[in-house]
mmCIF file of C-alpha atoms in Angstrom:
data_model
loop_
_atom_site.group_PDB
_atom_site.id
_atom_site.type_symbol
_atom_site.label_atom_id
_atom_site.label_comp_id
_atom_site.label_asym_id
_atom_site.label_seq_id
_atom_site.Cartn_x
_atom_site.Cartn_y
_atom_site.Cartn_z
ATOM 1 C CA UNK A 1 33.697 21.984 -19.652
ATOM 2 C CA UNK A 2 30.959 21.850 -17.028
ATOM 3 C CA UNK A 3 29.723 18.364 -16.375
ATOM 4 C CA UNK A 4 26.783 18.551 -14.324
ATOM 5 C CA UNK A 5 23.373 20.124 -14.830
ATOM 6 C CA UNK A 6 23.806 21.915 -11.446
ATOM 7 C CA UNK A 7 26.919 23.457 -12.513
ATOM 8 C CA UNK A 8 25.362 24.473 -15.904
ATOM 9 C CA UNK A 9 22.638 26.134 -14.121
ATOM 10 C CA UNK A 10 24.832 28.010 -11.680
ATOM 11 C CA UNK A 11 26.980 29.248 -14.438
ATOM 12 C CA UNK A 12 23.994 30.408 -16.472
ATOM 13 C CA UNK A 13 22.454 32.001 -13.387
ATOM 14 C CA UNK A 14 25.685 33.965 -12.714
ATOM 15 C CA UNK A 15 25.780 35.080 -16.288
ATOM 16 C CA UNK A 16 22.161 36.203 -15.985
ATOM 17 C CA UNK A 17 20.710 33.172 -17.871
ATOM 18 C CA UNK A 18 21.758 34.459 -21.279
ATOM 19 C CA UNK A 19 23.914 31.321 -21.999
ATOM 20 C CA UNK A 20 21.224 28.707 -21.774
ATOM 21 C CA UNK A 21 21.460 27.472 -25.475
ATOM 22 C CA UNK A 22 25.150 27.202 -25.335
ATOM 23 C CA UNK A 23 25.199 25.373 -21.902
ATOM 24 C CA UNK A 24 22.332 23.105 -22.917
ATOM 25 C CA UNK A 25 23.882 22.132 -26.277
ATOM 26 C CA UNK A 26 26.440 19.835 -24.555
ATOM 27 C CA UNK A 27 23.619 17.715 -23.026
ATOM 28 C CA UNK A 28 21.253 15.177 -24.552
ATOM 29 C CA UNK A 29 17.998 16.677 -25.819
ATOM 30 C CA UNK A 30 15.887 15.486 -22.860
ATOM 31 C CA UNK A 31 18.522 16.928 -20.453
ATOM 32 C CA UNK A 32 18.806 19.988 -22.428
ATOM 33 C CA UNK A 33 15.193 20.863 -22.097
ATOM 34 C CA UNK A 34 15.318 20.265 -18.288
ATOM 35 C CA UNK A 35 18.613 22.337 -18.086
ATOM 36 C CA UNK A 36 16.976 25.260 -20.068
ATOM 37 C CA UNK A 37 14.118 25.317 -17.728
ATOM 38 C CA UNK A 38 16.282 25.008 -14.783
ATOM 39 C CA UNK A 39 18.595 27.873 -15.983
ATOM 40 C CA UNK A 40 15.579 30.023 -16.446
ATOM 41 C CA UNK A 41 14.387 29.464 -12.880
ATOM 42 C CA UNK A 42 17.885 29.801 -11.526
ATOM 43 C CA UNK A 43 18.344 33.068 -13.283
ATOM 44 C CA UNK A 44 15.223 34.558 -11.881
ATOM 45 C CA UNK A 45 16.197 33.341 -8.461
ATOM 46 C CA UNK A 46 19.667 34.823 -8.825
ATOM 47 C CA UNK A 47 18.259 38.177 -10.145
ATOM 48 C CA UNK A 48 15.899 38.204 -7.057
ATOM 49 C CA UNK A 49 18.876 37.638 -4.801
ATOM 50 C CA UNK A 50 20.777 40.505 -6.300
ATOM 51 C CA UNK A 51 17.865 42.777 -5.913
ATOM 52 C CA UNK A 52 17.441 41.834 -2.385
ATOM 53 C CA UNK A 53 21.176 42.204 -1.623
ATOM 54 C CA UNK A 54 21.042 45.802 -3.172
ATOM 55 C CA UNK A 55 18.180 46.501 -0.750
ATOM 56 C CA UNK A 56 19.581 44.771 2.352
ATOM 57 C CA UNK A 57 20.678 48.056 4.208
ATOM 58 C CA UNK A 58 17.081 48.972 4.716
ATOM 59 C CA UNK A 59 15.836 45.403 5.166
ATOM 60 C CA UNK A 60 14.265 44.205 8.281
ATOM 61 C CA UNK A 61 15.080 40.852 9.715
ATOM 62 C CA UNK A 62 12.901 38.810 12.176
ATOM 63 C CA UNK A 63 13.665 35.813 14.195
ATOM 64 C CA UNK A 64 10.690 34.190 15.662
ATOM 65 C CA UNK A 65 11.162 31.213 17.905
ATOM 66 C CA UNK A 66 8.465 28.775 18.735
ATOM 67 C CA UNK A 67 8.181 26.167 21.559
ATOM 68 C CA UNK A 68 5.180 24.218 20.113
ATOM 69 C CA UNK A 69 2.609 22.632 22.522
ATOM 70 C CA UNK A 70 0.086 21.707 19.825
ATOM 71 C CA UNK A 71 1.843 20.619 16.549
ATOM 72 C CA UNK A 72 -1.336 19.868 14.562
ATOM 73 C CA UNK A 73 -2.864 23.284 15.394
ATOM 74 C CA UNK A 74 0.629 24.939 14.742
ATOM 75 C CA UNK A 75 0.807 23.320 11.233
ATOM 76 C CA UNK A 76 -2.784 24.194 10.481
ATOM 77 C CA UNK A 77 -2.035 27.982 11.103
ATOM 78 C CA UNK A 78 1.528 28.112 9.806
ATOM 79 C CA UNK A 79 0.992 26.603 6.406
ATOM 80 C CA UNK A 80 -1.496 29.194 4.922
ATOM 81 C CA UNK A 81 0.352 32.064 6.745
ATOM 82 C CA UNK A 82 3.600 31.152 5.099
ATOM 83 C CA UNK A 83 2.081 30.689 1.596
ATOM 84 C CA UNK A 84 0.291 34.158 1.861
ATOM 85 C CA UNK A 85 3.331 35.871 3.420
ATOM 86 C CA UNK A 86 5.761 34.714 0.776
ATOM 87 C CA UNK A 87 3.417 36.165 -1.947
ATOM 88 C CA UNK A 88 3.531 39.641 -0.305
ATOM 89 C CA UNK A 89 5.438 42.375 -2.059
ATOM 90 C CA UNK A 90 8.604 43.149 -0.008
ATOM 91 C CA UNK A 91 8.891 39.461 1.484
ATOM 92 C CA UNK A 92 12.440 38.324 0.807
ATOM 93 C CA UNK A 93 12.560 35.336 3.070
ATOM 94 C CA UNK A 94 9.999 33.430 5.063
ATOM 95 C CA UNK A 95 11.435 30.099 6.226
ATOM 96 C CA UNK A 96 10.569 27.728 9.142
ATOM 97 C CA UNK A 97 13.400 25.631 10.408
ATOM 98 C CA UNK A 98 13.314 22.954 12.961
ATOM 99 C CA UNK A 99 16.050 23.020 15.635
ATOM 100 C CA UNK A 100 16.351 19.193 16.089
ATOM 101 C CA UNK A 101 14.623 16.477 14.026
ATOM 102 C CA UNK A 102 12.416 15.448 16.903
ATOM 103 C CA UNK A 103 12.125 18.743 18.597
ATOM 104 C CA UNK A 104 9.032 20.875 18.970
ATOM 105 C CA UNK A 105 11.276 23.896 18.772
ATOM 106 C CA UNK A 106 11.057 25.819 15.422
ATOM 107 C CA UNK A 107 12.533 29.193 14.244
ATOM 108 C CA UNK A 108 10.958 31.357 11.584
ATOM 109 C CA UNK A 109 13.516 33.422 9.721
ATOM 110 C CA UNK A 110 11.834 36.461 8.134
ATOM 111 C CA UNK A 111 13.495 39.160 5.846
ATOM 112 C CA UNK A 112 11.434 42.055 4.557
ATOM 113 C CA UNK A 113 12.627 44.715 2.141
ATOM 114 C CA UNK A 114 11.913 47.568 4.445
ATOM 115 C CA UNK A 115 9.978 48.645 7.517
ATOM 116 C CA UNK A 116 6.939 49.515 5.399
ATOM 117 C CA UNK A 117 6.748 46.077 3.884
ATOM 118 C CA UNK A 118 6.781 44.503 7.361
ATOM 119 C CA UNK A 119 4.168 46.986 8.614
ATOM 120 C CA UNK A 120 1.890 46.055 5.706
ATOM 121 C CA UNK A 121 2.469 42.380 6.497
ATOM 122 C CA UNK A 122 1.498 42.948 10.206
ATOM 123 C CA UNK A 123 -1.819 44.395 9.161
ATOM 124 C CA UNK A 124 -2.560 41.856 6.459
ATOM 125 C CA UNK A 125 -5.654 39.805 6.683
ATOM 126 C CA UNK A 126 -3.699 36.392 6.873
ATOM 127 C CA UNK A 127 -1.482 37.789 9.558
ATOM 128 C CA UNK A 128 -4.470 38.907 11.727
ATOM 129 C CA UNK A 129 -6.128 35.535 11.137
ATOM 130 C CA UNK A 130 -3.306 33.045 11.682
ATOM 131 C CA UNK A 131 -0.818 34.689 14.159
ATOM 132 C CA UNK A 132 -3.331 34.462 17.082
ATOM 133 C CA UNK A 133 -3.793 30.673 16.122
ATOM 134 C CA UNK A 134 0.116 30.319 16.390
ATOM 135 C CA UNK A 135 0.079 31.961 19.841
ATOM 136 C CA UNK A 136 -2.318 29.355 21.156
ATOM 137 C CA UNK A 137 -0.342 26.469 19.721
ATOM 138 C CA UNK A 138 3.062 27.685 20.788
ATOM 139 C CA UNK A 139 5.002 29.891 23.112
ATOM 140 C CA UNK A 140 6.480 32.582 20.847
ATOM 141 C CA UNK A 141 9.519 34.846 21.160
ATOM 142 C CA UNK A 142 10.251 37.495 18.608
ATOM 143 C CA UNK A 143 13.471 39.377 17.877
ATOM 144 C CA UNK A 144 13.635 42.080 15.240
ATOM 145 C CA UNK A 145 16.960 42.838 13.860
ATOM 146 C CA UNK A 146 18.340 45.633 11.462
ATOM 147 C CA UNK A 147 21.260 45.212 9.185
ATOM 148 C CA UNK A 148 24.575 47.002 10.250
ATOM 149 C CA UNK A 149 26.415 48.900 7.625
ATOM 150 C CA UNK A 150 29.964 48.996 9.012
#
């Protein structure tokens, strides 16, 4: 028997979310409602992951490194760029990570379904508006990577 809500959500996600009622029945009613909502969200995320994995051979990966010299300006430009980029068709991943807790070094990890999706992103209104602002707030280094099918 699965004991934690996280295990139930993972099991349901693996099964495509079809077992939410069975999994949730072993919980209290308040926990069951939360588990059912979590299961549905996890199942959606898992299906998105599977679809992205199937398309990963044509996916384009970008690693963008920032050495920030004006953090407030960087945040002002990056937040709306991230929100709009994540909403684009073909965006699989758009995550900013900080290299050290107190560092001004950040890495943006992007994954696009294909070169066409990336091209549309590069010509989008939000890209053309916010990327020049990022360039003024940080030194930028870009690496474009393609998946290898060995």
